[in-house]
CSV table of C-alpha atoms and ligand atoms in Angstrom, one decimal:
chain,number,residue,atom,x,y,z
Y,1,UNK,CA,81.2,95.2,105.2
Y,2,UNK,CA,82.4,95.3,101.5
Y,3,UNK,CA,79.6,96.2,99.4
Y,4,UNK,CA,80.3,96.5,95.2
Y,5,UNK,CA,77.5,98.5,93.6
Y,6,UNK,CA,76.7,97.7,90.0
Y,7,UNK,CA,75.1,100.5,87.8
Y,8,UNK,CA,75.5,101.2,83.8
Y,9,UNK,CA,72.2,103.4,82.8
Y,10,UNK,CA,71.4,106.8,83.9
Y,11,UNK,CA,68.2,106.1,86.2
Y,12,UNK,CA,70.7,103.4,87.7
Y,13,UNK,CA,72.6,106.4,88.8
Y,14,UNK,CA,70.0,108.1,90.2
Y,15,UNK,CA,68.4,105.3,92.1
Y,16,UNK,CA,72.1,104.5,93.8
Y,17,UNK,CA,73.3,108.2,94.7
Y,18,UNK,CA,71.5,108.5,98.0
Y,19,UNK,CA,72.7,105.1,99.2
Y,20,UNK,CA,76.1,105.9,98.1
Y,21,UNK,CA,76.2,108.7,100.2
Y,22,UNK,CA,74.4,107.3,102.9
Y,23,UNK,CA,77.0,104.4,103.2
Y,24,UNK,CA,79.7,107.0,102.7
Y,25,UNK,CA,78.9,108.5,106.6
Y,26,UNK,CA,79.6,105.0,108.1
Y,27,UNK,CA,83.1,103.8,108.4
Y,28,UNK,CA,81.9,100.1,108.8
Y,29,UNK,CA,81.1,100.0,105.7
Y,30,UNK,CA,83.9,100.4,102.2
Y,31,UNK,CA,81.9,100.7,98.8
Y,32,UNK,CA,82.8,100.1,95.3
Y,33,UNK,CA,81.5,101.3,92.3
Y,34,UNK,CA,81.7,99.4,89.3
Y,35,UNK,CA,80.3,101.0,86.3
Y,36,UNK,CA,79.4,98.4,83.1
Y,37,UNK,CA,79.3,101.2,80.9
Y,38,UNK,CA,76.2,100.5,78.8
Y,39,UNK,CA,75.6,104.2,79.2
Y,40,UNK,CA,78.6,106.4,78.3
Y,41,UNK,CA,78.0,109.5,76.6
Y,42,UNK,CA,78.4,112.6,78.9
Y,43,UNK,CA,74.7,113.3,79.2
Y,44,UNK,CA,73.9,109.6,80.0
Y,45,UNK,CA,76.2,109.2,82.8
Y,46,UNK,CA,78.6,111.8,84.3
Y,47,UNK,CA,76.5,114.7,84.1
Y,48,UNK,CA,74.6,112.4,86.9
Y,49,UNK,CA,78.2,111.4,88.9
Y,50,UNK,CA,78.2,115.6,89.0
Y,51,UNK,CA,75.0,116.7,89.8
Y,52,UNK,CA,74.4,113.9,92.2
Y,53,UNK,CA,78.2,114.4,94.4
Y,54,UNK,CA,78.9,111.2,93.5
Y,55,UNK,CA,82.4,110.2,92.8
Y,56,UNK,CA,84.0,108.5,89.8
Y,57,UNK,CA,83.5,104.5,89.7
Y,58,UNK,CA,86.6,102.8,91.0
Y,59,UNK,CA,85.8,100.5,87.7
Y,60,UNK,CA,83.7,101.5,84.7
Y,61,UNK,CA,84.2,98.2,82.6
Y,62,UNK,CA,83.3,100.2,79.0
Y,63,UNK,CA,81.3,97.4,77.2
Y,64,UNK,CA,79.1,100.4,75.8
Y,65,UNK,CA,76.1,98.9,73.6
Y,66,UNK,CA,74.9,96.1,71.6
Y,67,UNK,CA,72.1,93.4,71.4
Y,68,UNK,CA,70.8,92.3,74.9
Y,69,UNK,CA,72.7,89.1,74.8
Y,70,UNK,CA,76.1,90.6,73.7
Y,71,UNK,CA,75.9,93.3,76.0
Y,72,UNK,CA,74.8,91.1,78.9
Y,73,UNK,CA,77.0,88.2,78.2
Y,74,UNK,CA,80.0,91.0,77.7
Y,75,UNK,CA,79.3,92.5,81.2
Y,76,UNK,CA,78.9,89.2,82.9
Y,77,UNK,CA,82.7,88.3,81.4
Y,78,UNK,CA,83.5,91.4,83.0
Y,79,UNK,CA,82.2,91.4,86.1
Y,80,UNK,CA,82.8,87.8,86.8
Y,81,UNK,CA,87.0,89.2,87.0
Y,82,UNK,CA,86.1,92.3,89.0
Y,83,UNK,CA,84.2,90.5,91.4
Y,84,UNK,CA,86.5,87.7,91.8
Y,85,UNK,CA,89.3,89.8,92.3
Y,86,UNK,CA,87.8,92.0,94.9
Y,87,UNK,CA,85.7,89.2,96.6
Y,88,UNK,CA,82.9,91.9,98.2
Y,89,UNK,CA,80.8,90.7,101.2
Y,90,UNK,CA,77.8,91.4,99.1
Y,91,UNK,CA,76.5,92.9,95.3
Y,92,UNK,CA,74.3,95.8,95.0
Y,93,UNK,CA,72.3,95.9,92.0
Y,94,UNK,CA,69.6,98.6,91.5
Y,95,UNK,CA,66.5,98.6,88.7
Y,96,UNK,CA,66.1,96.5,85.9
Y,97,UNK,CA,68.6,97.5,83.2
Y,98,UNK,CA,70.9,94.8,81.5
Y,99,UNK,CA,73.5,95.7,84.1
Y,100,UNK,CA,71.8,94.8,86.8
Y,101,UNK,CA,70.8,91.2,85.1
Y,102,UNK,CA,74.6,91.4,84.6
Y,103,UNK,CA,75.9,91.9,87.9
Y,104,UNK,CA,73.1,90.1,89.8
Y,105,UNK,CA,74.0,86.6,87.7
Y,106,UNK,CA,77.7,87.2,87.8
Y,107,UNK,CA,77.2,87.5,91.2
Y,108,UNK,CA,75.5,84.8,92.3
Y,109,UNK,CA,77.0,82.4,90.0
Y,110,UNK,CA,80.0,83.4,92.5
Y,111,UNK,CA,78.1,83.1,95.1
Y,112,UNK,CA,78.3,86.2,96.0
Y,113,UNK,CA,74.9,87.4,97.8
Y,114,UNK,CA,72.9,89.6,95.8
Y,115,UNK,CA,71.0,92.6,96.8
Y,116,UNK,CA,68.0,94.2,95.1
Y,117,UNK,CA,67.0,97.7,95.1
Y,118,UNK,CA,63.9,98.0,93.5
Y,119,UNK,CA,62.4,94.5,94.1
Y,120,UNK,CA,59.1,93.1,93.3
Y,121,UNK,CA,58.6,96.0,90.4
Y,122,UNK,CA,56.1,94.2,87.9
Y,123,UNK,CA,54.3,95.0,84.8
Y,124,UNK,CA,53.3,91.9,83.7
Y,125,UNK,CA,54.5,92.3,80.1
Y,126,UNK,CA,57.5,89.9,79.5
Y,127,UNK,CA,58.1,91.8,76.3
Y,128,UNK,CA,59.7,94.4,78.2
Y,129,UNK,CA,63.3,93.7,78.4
Y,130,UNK,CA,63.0,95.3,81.9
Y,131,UNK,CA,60.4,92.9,82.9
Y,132,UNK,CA,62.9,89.8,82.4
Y,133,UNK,CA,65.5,91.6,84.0
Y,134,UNK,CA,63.7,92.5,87.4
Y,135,UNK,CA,62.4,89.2,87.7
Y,136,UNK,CA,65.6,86.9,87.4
Y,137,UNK,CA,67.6,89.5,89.1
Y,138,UNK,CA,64.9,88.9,91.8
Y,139,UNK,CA,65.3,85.3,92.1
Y,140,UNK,CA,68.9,85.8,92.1
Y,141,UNK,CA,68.7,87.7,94.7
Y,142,UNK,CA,69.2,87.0,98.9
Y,143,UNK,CA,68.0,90.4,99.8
Y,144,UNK,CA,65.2,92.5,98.2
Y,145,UNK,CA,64.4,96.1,98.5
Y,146,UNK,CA,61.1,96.6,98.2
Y,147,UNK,CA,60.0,99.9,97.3
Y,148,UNK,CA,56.0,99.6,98.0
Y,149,UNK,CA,53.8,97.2,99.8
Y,150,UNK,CA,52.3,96.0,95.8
Y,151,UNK,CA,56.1,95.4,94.9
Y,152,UNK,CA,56.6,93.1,98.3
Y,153,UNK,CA,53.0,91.2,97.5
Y,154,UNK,CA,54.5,90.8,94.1
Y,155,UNK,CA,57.4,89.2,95.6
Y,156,UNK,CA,55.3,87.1,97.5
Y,157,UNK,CA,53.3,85.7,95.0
Y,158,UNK,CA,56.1,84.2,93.2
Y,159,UNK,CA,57.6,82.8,96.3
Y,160,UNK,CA,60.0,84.7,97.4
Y,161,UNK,CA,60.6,83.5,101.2
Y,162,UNK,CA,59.2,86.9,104.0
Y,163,UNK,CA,62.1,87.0,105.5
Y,164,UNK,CA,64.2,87.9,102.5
Y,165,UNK,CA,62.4,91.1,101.1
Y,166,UNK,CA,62.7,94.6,102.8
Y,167,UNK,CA,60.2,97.6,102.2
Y,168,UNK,CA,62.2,100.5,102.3
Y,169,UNK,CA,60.6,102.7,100.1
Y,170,UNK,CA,62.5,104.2,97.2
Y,171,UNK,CA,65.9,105.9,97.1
Y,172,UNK,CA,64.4,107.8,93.9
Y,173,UNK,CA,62.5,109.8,96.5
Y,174,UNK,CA,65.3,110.0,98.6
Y,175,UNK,CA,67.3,111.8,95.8
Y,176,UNK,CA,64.2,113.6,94.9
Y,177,UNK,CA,63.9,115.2,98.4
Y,178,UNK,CA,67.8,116.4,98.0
Y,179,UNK,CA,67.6,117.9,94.5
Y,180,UNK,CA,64.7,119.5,93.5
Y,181,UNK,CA,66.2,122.9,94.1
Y,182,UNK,CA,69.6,121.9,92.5
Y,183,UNK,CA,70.7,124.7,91.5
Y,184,UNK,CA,72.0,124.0,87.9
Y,185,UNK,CA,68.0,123.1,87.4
Y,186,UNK,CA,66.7,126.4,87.9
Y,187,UNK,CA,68.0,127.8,85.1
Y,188,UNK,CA,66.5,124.8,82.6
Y,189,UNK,CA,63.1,127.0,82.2
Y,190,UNK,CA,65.0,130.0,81.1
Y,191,UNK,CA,67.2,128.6,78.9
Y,192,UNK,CA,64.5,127.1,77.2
Y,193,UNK,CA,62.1,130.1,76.9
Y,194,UNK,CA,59.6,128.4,79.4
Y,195,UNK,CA,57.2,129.6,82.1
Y,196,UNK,CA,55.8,127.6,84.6
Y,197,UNK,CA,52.8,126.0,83.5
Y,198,UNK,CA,52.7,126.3,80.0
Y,199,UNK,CA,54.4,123.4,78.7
Y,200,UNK,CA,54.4,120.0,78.5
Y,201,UNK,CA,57.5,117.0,79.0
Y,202,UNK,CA,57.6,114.3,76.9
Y,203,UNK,CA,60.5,111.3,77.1
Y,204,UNK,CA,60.2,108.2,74.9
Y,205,UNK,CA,62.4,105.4,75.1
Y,206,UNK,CA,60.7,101.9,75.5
Y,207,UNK,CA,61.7,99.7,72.4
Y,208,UNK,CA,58.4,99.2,72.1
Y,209,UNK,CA,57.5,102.6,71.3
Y,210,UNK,CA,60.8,103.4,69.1
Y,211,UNK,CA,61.8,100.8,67.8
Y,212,UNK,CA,58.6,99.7,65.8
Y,213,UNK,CA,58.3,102.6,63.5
Y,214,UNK,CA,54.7,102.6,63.3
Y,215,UNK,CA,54.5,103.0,66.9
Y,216,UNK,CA,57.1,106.1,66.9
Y,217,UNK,CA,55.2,107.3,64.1
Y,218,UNK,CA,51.5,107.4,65.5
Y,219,UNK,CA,53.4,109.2,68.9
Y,220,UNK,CA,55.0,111.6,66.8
Y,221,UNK,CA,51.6,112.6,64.9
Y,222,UNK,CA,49.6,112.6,68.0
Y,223,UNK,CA,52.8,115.1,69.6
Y,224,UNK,CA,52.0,117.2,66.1
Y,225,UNK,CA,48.2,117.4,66.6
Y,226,UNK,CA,48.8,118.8,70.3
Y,227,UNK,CA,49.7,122.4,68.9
Y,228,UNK,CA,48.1,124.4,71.6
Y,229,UNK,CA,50.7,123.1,73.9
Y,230,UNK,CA,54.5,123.6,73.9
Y,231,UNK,CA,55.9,120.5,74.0
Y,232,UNK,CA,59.5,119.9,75.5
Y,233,UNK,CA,60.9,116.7,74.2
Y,234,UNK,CA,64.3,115.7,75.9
Y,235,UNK,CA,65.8,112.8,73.1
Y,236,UNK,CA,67.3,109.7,74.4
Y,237,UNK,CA,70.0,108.3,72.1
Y,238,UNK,CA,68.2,105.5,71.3
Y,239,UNK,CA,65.0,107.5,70.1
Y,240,UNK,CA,67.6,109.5,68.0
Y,241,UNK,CA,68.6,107.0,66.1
Y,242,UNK,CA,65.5,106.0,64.9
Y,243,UNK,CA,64.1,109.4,64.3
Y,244,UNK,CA,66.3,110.0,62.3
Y,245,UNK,CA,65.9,106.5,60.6
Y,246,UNK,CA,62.1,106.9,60.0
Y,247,UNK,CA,62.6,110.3,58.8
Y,248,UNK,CA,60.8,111.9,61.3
Y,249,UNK,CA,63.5,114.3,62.9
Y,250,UNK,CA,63.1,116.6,60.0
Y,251,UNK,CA,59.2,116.7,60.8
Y,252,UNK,CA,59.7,117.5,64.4
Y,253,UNK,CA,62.0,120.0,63.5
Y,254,UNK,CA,60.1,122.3,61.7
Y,255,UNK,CA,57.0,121.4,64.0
Y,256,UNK,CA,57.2,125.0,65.8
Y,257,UNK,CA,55.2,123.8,69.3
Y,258,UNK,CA,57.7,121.1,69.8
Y,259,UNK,CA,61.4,121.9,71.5
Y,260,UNK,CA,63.9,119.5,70.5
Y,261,UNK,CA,66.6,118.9,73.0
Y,262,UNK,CA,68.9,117.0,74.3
Y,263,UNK,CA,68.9,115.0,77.4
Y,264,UNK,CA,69.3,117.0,80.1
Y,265,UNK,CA,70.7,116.6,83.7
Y,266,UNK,CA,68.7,115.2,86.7
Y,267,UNK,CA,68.7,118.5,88.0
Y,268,UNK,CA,67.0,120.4,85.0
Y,269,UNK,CA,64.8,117.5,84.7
Y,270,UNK,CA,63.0,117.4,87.9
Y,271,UNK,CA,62.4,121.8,87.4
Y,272,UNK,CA,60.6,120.5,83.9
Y,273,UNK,CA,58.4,118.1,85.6
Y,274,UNK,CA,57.8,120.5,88.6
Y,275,UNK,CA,56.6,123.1,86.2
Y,276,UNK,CA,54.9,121.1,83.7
Y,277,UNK,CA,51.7,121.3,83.4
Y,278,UNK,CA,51.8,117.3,82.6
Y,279,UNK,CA,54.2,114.5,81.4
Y,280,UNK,CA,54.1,112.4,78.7
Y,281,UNK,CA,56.6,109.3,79.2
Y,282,UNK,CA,56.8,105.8,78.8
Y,283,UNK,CA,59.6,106.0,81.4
Y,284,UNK,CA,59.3,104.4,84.7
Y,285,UNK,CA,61.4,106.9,87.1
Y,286,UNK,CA,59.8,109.5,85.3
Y,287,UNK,CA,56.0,108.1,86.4
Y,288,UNK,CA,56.9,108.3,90.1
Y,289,UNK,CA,58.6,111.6,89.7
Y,290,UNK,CA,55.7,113.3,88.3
Y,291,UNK,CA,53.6,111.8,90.9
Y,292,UNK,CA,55.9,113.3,93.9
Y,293,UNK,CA,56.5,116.4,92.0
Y,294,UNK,CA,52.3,116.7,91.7
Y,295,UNK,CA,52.1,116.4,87.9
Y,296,UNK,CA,50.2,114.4,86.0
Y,297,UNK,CA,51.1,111.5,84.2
Y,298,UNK,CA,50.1,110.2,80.4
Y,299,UNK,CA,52.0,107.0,80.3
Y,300,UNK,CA,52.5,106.0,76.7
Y,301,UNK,CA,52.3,102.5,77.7
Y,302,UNK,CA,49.7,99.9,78.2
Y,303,UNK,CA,51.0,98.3,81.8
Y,304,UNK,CA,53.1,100.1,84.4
Y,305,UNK,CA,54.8,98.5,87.1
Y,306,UNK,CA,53.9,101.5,88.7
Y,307,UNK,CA,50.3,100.7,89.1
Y,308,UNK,CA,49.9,102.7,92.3
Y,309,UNK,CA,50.2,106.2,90.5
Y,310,UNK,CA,47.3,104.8,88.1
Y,311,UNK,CA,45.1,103.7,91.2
Y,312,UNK,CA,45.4,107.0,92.9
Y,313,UNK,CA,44.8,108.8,89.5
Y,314,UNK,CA,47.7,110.9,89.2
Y,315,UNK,CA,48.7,108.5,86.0
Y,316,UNK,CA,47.0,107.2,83.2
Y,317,UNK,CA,47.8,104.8,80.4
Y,318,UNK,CA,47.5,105.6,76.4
Y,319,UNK,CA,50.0,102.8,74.5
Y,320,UNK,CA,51.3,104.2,71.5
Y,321,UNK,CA,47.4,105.1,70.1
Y,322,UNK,CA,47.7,108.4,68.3
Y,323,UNK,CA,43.7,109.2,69.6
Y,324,UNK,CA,44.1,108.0,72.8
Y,325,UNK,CA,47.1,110.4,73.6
Y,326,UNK,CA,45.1,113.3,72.0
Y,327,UNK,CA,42.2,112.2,73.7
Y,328,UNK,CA,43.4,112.3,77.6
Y,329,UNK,CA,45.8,114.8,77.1
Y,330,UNK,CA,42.5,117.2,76.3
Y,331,UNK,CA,40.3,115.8,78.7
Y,332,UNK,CA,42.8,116.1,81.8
Y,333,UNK,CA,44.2,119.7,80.8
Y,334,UNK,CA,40.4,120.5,81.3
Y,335,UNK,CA,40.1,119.1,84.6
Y,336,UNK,CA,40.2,122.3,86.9
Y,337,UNK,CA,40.5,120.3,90.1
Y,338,UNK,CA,43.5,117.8,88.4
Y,339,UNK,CA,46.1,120.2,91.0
Y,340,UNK,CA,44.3,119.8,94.3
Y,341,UNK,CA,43.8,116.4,93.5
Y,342,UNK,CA,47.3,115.1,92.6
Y,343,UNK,CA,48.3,117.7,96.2
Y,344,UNK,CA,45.9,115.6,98.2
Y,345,UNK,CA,47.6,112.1,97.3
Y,346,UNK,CA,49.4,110.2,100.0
Y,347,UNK,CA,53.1,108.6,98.8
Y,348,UNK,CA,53.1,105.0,98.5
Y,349,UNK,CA,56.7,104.8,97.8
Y,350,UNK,CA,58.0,105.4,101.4
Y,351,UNK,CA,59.8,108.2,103.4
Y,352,UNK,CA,62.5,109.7,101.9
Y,353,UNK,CA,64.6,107.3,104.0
Y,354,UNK,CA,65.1,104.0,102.1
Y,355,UNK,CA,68.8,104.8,101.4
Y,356,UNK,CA,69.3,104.8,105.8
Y,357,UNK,CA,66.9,101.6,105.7
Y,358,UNK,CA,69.1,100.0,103.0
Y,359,UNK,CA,72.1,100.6,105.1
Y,360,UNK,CA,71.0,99.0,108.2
Y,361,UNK,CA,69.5,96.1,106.6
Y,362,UNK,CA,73.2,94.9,104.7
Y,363,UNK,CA,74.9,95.8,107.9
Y,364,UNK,CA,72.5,93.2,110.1
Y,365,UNK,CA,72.2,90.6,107.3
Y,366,UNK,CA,76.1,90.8,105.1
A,401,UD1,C1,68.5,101.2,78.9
A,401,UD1,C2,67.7,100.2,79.7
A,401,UD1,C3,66.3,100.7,80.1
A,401,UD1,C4,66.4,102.1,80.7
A,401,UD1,C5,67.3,103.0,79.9
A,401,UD1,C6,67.5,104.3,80.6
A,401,UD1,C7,68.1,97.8,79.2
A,401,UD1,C8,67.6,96.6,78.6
A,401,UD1,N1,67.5,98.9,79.0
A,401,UD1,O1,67.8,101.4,77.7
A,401,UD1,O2,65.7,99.9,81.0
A,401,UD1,O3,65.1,102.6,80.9
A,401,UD1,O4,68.5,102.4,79.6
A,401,UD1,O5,67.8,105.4,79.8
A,401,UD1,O6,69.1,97.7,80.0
A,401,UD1,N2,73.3,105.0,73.3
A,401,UD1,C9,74.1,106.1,73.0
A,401,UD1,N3,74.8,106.7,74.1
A,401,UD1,C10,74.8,106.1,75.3
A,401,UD1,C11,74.0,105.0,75.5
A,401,UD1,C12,73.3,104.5,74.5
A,401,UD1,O7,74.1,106.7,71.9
A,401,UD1,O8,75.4,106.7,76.2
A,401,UD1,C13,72.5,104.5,72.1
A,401,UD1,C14,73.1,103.4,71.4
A,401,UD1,O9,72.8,103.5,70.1
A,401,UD1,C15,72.4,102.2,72.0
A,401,UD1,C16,71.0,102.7,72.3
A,401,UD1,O10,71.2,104.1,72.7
A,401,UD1,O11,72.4,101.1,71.1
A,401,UD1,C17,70.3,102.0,73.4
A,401,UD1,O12,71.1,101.9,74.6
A,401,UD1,P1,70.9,100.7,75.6
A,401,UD1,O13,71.7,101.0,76.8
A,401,UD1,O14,71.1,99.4,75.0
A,401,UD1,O15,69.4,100.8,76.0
A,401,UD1,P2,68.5,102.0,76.4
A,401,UD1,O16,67.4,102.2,75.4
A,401,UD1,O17,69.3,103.1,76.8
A,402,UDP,N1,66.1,111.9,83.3
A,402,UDP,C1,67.0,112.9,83.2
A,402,UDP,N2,67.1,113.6,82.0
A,402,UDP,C2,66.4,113.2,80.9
A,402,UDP,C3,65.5,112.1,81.0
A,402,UDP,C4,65.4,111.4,82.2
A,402,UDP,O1,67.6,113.3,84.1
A,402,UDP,O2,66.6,113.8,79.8
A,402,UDP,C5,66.0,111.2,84.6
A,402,UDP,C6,64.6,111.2,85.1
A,402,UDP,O3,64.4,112.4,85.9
A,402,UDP,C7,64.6,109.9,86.0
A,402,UDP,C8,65.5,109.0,85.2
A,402,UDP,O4,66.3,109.8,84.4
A,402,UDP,O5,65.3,110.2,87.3
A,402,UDP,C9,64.7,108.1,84.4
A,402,UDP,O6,65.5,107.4,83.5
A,402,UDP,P1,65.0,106.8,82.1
A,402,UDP,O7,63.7,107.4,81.8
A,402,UDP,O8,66.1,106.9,81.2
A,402,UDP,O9,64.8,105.2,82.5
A,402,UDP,P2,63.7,104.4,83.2
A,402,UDP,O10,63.2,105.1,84.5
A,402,UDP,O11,62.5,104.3,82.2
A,402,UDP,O12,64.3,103.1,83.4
């Protein structure tokens, strides 16, 4: 079986490093990895082919960024030539980045079958360029990798015929499991002059949070109000850009409780969240992460596709509302029992084996 795996973006890389190496063990089965490029600088991408064993993509077709349709349309010129030349058996495309709209459309405009890791993911907000991603890549695709019974119901509801959707559970766990005592991670805390417990993560990223100004603004001055806790604030590129833009790097420079850094590794990421003592994100990898890694979650969102973490009350969502942030980040740092709780919460999001499950499943249906 011939399986090309499509990935551009950093939690992309994440997601597809424990079927990688899963597929790796069987000799039935020859992979290619075909990187679009849309991430690209070293902390976006390789520091995750390192950390994660993975080796380099045979293809990494460098269309680096631009406006959703240029940078779509650009990898789908692409990726139309690389898949025609090396006609695979079937497409892999994991989460809901532009790439895998990209290669899930190039694909089946081939047709090429298309397989889905990360299926049936839905947050009901179609402003969310992730939201329009997951669901055409969905109905583009032959196979579909759930990740939780809610994501196969989702699936369901639209249509999607039984027979074509999978719950594996979620490679993210899978890689989880392996690397949370990677050992370039333990040293994150004391580079950073951290002890366990007594600091916070925040990652913003969403468009809607960064690129409105008003919205980055009001999450900035409720980040300033929270002095009594240290806050650790990894920068994604794109939140860069407009810090700086809206003026507001300056600010959260001098702003002593708040640690400015770079994007780390997956590695050093997972020790922050382990030792946190919460996480403030408007990521989606990062929601489930905290909730396996038994910290709890301020979503800076109004809908998750995560919804589970919010039923079981290891997650809650603020938006962008300066108060509201303030507000539940108080109340849950003074909820004594908040540990036991989040310790005693079963794992909707599978095993730890959806990368084996994946593998079986294209080897039966390719
Ligand atoms: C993308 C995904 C998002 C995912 C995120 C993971 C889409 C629509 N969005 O958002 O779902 O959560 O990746 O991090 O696919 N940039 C750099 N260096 C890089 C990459 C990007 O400086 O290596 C800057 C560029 O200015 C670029 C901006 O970041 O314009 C945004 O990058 P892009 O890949 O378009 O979207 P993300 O916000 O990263
Ligand atoms: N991540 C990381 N370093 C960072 C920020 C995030 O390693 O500085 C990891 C995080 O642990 C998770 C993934 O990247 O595994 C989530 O990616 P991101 O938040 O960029 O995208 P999303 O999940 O929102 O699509």
């Amino acid at each position: 079986m011939r399986v090309m795996l499509v990935i551009g973006a950093r939690p992309q890389i994440i997601k597809s490093a424990p079927v990688v190496h899963e597929a790796s063990k069987d000799s039935d089965v020859e992979f290619q990895i075909v990187h679009t490029g849309q991430h690209y600088d070293f902390e976006m991408s390789k520091i995750f082919f390192n950390e994660l064993d993975l080796s380099s993509p045979t293809t990494n077709l460098g269309v680096g960024s631009g406006s959703h349709a240029w940078q779509t349309g650009k990898m789908m010129i692409e990726l139309e030539k690389t898949i025609s030349k090396s006609d695979p058996d079937v497409v892999l495309v994991p989460g809901d980045t532009n790439s895998t709209l990209a290669g899930a459309l190039a694909s089946i405009k081939l047709h090429v079958p298309v397989a889905h890791i990360e299926a049936g993911a839905r947050s009901y907000n179609m402003r969310m360029p992730e939201e329009i991603n997951r669901r055409l890549t969905d109905h583009c695709s032959e196979v579909l990798f759930a990740v939780s019974e809610n994501c196969v119901q989702n699936l369901l509801k639209e249509g999607i015929p039984e027979d074509q959707i999978h719950l594996v559970g979620d490679t993210m766990y899978d890689a989880l499991l392996k690397h949370t005592s990677g050992v370039s991670g333990r040293r994150v805390l004391e580079s950073l002059g951290l002890s366990a417990n007594e600091y916070v993560v925040l990652t913003v990223h969403r468009p809607e949070n960064v690129d409105d100004v008003e919205s980055l603004k009001r999450v900035i001055k409720a980040v300033i109000e929270l002095e009594e806790l240290t806050i650790v604030f990894p920068v994604h590129p794109r939140t860069l850009k407009r810090l700086k833009e809206g003026d507001l790097l300056k600010r959260l420079k001098k702003t002593k409780h708040v640690k400015l850094v770079d994007p780390v590794g997956y590695h050093g990421m997972l020790q922050l969240v382990k030792n946190a003592r919460m996480v403030f994100t408007d990521s989606g990898g990062l929601q489930k992460e905290a909730f396996w890694l038994r910290t709890f979650c301020v979503t800076l969102r109004e809908r998750t596709e995560w919804v589970e973490t919010v039923e079981l009350g290891a997650n809650v969502l603020v938006g962008s509302d300066r108060d509201r942030i303030v507000g539940k980040a108080r109340e849950c740092l003074a909820i004594n029992s908040l540990e036991s709780m989040l310790k005693a919460l079963k794992n909707p999001f599978g095993g730890g084996d959806a990368s084996v499950k994946i593998i079986e499943v294209l080897k039966e249906v390719c």
